[in-house]
CSV table of C-alpha atoms in Angstrom, one decimal:
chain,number,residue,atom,x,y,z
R,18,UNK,CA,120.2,110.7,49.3
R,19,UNK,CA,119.0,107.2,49.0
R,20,UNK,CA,117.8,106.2,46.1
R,21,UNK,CA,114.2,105.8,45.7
R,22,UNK,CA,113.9,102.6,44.3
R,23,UNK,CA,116.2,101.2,47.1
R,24,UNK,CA,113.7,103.3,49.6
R,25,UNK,CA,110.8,101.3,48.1
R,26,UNK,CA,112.8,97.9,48.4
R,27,UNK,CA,113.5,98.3,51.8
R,28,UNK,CA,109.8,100.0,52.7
R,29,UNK,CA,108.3,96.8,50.5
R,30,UNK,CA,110.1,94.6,52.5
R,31,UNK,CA,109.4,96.9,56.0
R,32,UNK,CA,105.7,96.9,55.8
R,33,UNK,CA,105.4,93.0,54.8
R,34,UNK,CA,102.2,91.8,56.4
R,35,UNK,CA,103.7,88.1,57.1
R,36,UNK,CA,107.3,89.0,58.0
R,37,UNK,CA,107.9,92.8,57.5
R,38,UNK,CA,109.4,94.5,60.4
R,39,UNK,CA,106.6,96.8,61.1
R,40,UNK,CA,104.1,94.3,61.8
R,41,UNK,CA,106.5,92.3,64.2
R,42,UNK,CA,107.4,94.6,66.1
R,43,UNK,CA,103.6,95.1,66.4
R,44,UNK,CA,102.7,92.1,67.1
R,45,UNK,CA,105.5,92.5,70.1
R,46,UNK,CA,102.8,94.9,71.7
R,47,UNK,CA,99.9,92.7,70.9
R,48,UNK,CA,98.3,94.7,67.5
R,49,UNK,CA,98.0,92.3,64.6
R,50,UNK,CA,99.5,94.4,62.1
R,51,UNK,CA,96.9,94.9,58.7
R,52,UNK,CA,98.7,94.3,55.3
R,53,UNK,CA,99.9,97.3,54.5
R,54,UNK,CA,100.5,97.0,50.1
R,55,UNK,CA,97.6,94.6,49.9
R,56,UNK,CA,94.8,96.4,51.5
R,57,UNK,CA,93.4,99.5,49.6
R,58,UNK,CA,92.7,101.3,52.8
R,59,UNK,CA,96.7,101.0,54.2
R,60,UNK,CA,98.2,101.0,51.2
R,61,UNK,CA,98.1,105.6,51.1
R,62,UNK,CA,98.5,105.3,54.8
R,63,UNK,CA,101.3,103.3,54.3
R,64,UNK,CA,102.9,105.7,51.7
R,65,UNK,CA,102.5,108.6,54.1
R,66,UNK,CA,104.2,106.4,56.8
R,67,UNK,CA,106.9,105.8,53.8
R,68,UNK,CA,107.5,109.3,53.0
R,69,UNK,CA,108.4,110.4,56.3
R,70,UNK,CA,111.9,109.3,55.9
R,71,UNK,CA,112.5,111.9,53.3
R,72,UNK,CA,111.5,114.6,55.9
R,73,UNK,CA,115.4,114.6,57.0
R,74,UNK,CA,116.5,117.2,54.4
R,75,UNK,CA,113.7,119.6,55.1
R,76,UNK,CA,114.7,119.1,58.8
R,77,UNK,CA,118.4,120.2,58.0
R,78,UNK,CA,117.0,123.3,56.1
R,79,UNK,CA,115.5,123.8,59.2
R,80,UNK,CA,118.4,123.6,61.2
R,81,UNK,CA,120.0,126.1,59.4
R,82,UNK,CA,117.4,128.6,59.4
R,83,UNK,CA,117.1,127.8,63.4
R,84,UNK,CA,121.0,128.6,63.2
R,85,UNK,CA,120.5,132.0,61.0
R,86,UNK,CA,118.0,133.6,63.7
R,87,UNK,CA,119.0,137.2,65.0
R,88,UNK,CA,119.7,137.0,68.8
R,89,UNK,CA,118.9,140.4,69.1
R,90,UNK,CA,115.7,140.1,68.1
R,91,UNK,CA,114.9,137.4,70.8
R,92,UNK,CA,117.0,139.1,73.4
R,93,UNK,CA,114.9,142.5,73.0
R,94,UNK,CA,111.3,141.0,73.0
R,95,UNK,CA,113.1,138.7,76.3
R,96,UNK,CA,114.0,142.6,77.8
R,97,UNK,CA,110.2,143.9,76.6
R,98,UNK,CA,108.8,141.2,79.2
R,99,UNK,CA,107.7,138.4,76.2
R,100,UNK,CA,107.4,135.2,77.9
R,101,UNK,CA,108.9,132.1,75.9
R,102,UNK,CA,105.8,131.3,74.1
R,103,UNK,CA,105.1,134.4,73.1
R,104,UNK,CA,108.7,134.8,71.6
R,105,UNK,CA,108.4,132.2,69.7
R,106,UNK,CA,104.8,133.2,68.1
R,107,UNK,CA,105.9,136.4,67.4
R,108,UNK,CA,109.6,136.2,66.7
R,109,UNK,CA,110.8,132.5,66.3
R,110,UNK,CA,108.3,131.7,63.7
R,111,UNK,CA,108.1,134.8,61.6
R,112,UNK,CA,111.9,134.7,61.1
R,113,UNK,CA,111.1,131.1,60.1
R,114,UNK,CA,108.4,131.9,57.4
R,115,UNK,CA,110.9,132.0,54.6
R,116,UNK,CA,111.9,128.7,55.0
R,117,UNK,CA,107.8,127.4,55.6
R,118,UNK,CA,107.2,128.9,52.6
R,119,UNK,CA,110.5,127.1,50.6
R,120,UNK,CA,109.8,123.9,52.6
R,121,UNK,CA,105.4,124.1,51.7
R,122,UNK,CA,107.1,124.4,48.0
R,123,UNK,CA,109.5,122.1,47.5
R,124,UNK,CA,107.6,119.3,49.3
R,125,UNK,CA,103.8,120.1,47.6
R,126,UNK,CA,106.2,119.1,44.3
R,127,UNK,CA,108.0,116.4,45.7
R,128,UNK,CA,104.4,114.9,46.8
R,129,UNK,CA,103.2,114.8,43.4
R,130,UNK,CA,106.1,113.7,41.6
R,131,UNK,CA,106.3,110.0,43.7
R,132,UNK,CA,106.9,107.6,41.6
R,133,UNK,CA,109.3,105.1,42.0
R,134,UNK,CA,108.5,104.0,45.4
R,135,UNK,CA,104.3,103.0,44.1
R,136,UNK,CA,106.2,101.3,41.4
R,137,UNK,CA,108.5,98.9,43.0
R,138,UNK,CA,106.0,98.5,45.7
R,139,UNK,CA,102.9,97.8,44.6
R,140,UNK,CA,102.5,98.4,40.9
R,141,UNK,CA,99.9,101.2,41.4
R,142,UNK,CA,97.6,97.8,43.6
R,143,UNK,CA,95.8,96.6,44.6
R,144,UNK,CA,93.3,97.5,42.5
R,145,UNK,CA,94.1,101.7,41.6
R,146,UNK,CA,94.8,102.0,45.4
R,147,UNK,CA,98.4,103.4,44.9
R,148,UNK,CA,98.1,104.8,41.4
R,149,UNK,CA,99.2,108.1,42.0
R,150,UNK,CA,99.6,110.6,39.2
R,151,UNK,CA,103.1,110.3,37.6
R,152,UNK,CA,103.0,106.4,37.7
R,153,UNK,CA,99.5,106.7,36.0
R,154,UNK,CA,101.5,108.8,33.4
R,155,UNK,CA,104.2,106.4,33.2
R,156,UNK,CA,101.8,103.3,32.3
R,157,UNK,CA,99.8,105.4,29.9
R,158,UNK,CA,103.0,105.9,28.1
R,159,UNK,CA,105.1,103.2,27.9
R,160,UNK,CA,102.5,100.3,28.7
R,161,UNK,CA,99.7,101.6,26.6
R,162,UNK,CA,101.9,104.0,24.0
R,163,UNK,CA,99.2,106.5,24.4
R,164,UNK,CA,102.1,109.3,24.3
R,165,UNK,CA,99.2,112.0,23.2
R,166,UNK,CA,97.2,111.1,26.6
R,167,UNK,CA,100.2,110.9,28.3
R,168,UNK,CA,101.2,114.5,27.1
R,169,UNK,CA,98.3,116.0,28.1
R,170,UNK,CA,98.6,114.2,32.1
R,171,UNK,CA,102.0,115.7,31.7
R,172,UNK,CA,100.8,119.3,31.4
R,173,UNK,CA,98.0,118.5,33.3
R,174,UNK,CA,100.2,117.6,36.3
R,175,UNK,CA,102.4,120.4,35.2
R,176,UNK,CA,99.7,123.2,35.0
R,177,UNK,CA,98.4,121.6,38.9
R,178,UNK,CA,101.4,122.5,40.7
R,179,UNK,CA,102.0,125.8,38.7
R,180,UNK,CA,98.7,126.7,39.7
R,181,UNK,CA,99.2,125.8,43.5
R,182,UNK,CA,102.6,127.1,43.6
R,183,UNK,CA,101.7,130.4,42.5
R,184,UNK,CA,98.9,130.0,45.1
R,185,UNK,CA,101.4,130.0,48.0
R,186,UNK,CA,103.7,132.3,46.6
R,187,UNK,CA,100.5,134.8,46.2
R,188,UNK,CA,99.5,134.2,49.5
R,189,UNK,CA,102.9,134.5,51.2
R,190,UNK,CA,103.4,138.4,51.0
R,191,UNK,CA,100.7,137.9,54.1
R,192,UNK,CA,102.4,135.6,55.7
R,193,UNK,CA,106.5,135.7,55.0
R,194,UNK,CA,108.6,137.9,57.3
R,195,UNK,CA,111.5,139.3,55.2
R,196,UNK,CA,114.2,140.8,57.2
R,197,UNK,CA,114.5,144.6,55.8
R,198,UNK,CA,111.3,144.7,54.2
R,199,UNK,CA,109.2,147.3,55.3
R,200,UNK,CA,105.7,146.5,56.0
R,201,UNK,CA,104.7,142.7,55.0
């Protein structure tokens, strides 16, 4: 809900390698804390630390698929002897598959599409470190005002997660359990 350019403001200021919070609290448990925006090996790891605090809306989709699950179906494999691990293999998670599959989908895109947060962070440093896709797309358009190079990024990008979108959606009639759908 936050905006991501407030995200990469507070994150920026977070992973500071002098005063950030992160390092600090570090150095609290004697680690000296590497910098984080100004290292080409922590700056991705340092992104992926980042983009963990947008996991909270796919964890509230979660939630409500956890919320959605058929009692019975639990209660029957409980009466047919299933011990708790086994329920959840085989009826917890294939009840949950929809909602892997919309999750794997909608966060494969999101991945991609991070831009804001590179931007107000680092600038795409040091060096091409953090120059992920769309930012690369963005300086080739409005820095260089190569819009015909840009265009072609766009459907490059574009044509990418088409391509591995239809791969999950292909490979999820193996994998997705729809309620009332014969056979899988």
């Amino acid at each position: 809900i936050v905006a991501p350019v407030i995200v990469g403001a507070v994150w920026r200021f977070v992973l500071e390698p002098e005063r950030g919070l992160l390092n600090q609290l570090l150095a609290r448990f004697g680690i000296e804390g590497p910098a984080w925006l100004r290292d080409p090996h922590w700056v991705v790891p340092a992104f992926v630390l980042m983009s963990l605090w947008s996991v909270g809306a796919q964890m509230l989709v979660f939630l409500a698929a956890l919320k959605a699950l058929d009692p019975t179906l639990d209660e029957a494999a409980r009466m047919d002897g299933a011990r708790p691990w086994r329920r959840f293999l085989h009826v917890t998670v294939p009840q949950l598959t929809p909602v892997l599959l919309f999750n794997l989908v909608t966060g494969s895109i999101a991945a991609f599409q991070i831009f804001a947060q590179p931007y107000v962070m680092t600038e795409g440093g040091p060096g091409d470190a953090s120059r992920f896709l769309v930012l690369y797309l963005y300086e080739t358009a409005f820095r260089h005002l190569d819009m015909g190079y840009a265009s072609v990024i766009g459907w490059v990008l574009f044509g990418l997660l088409a391509g591995l979108c239809f791969l999950f959606l292909r490979s999820s009639r193996r994998w997705v359990y729809y309620a009332g759908r014969s056979g899988r």
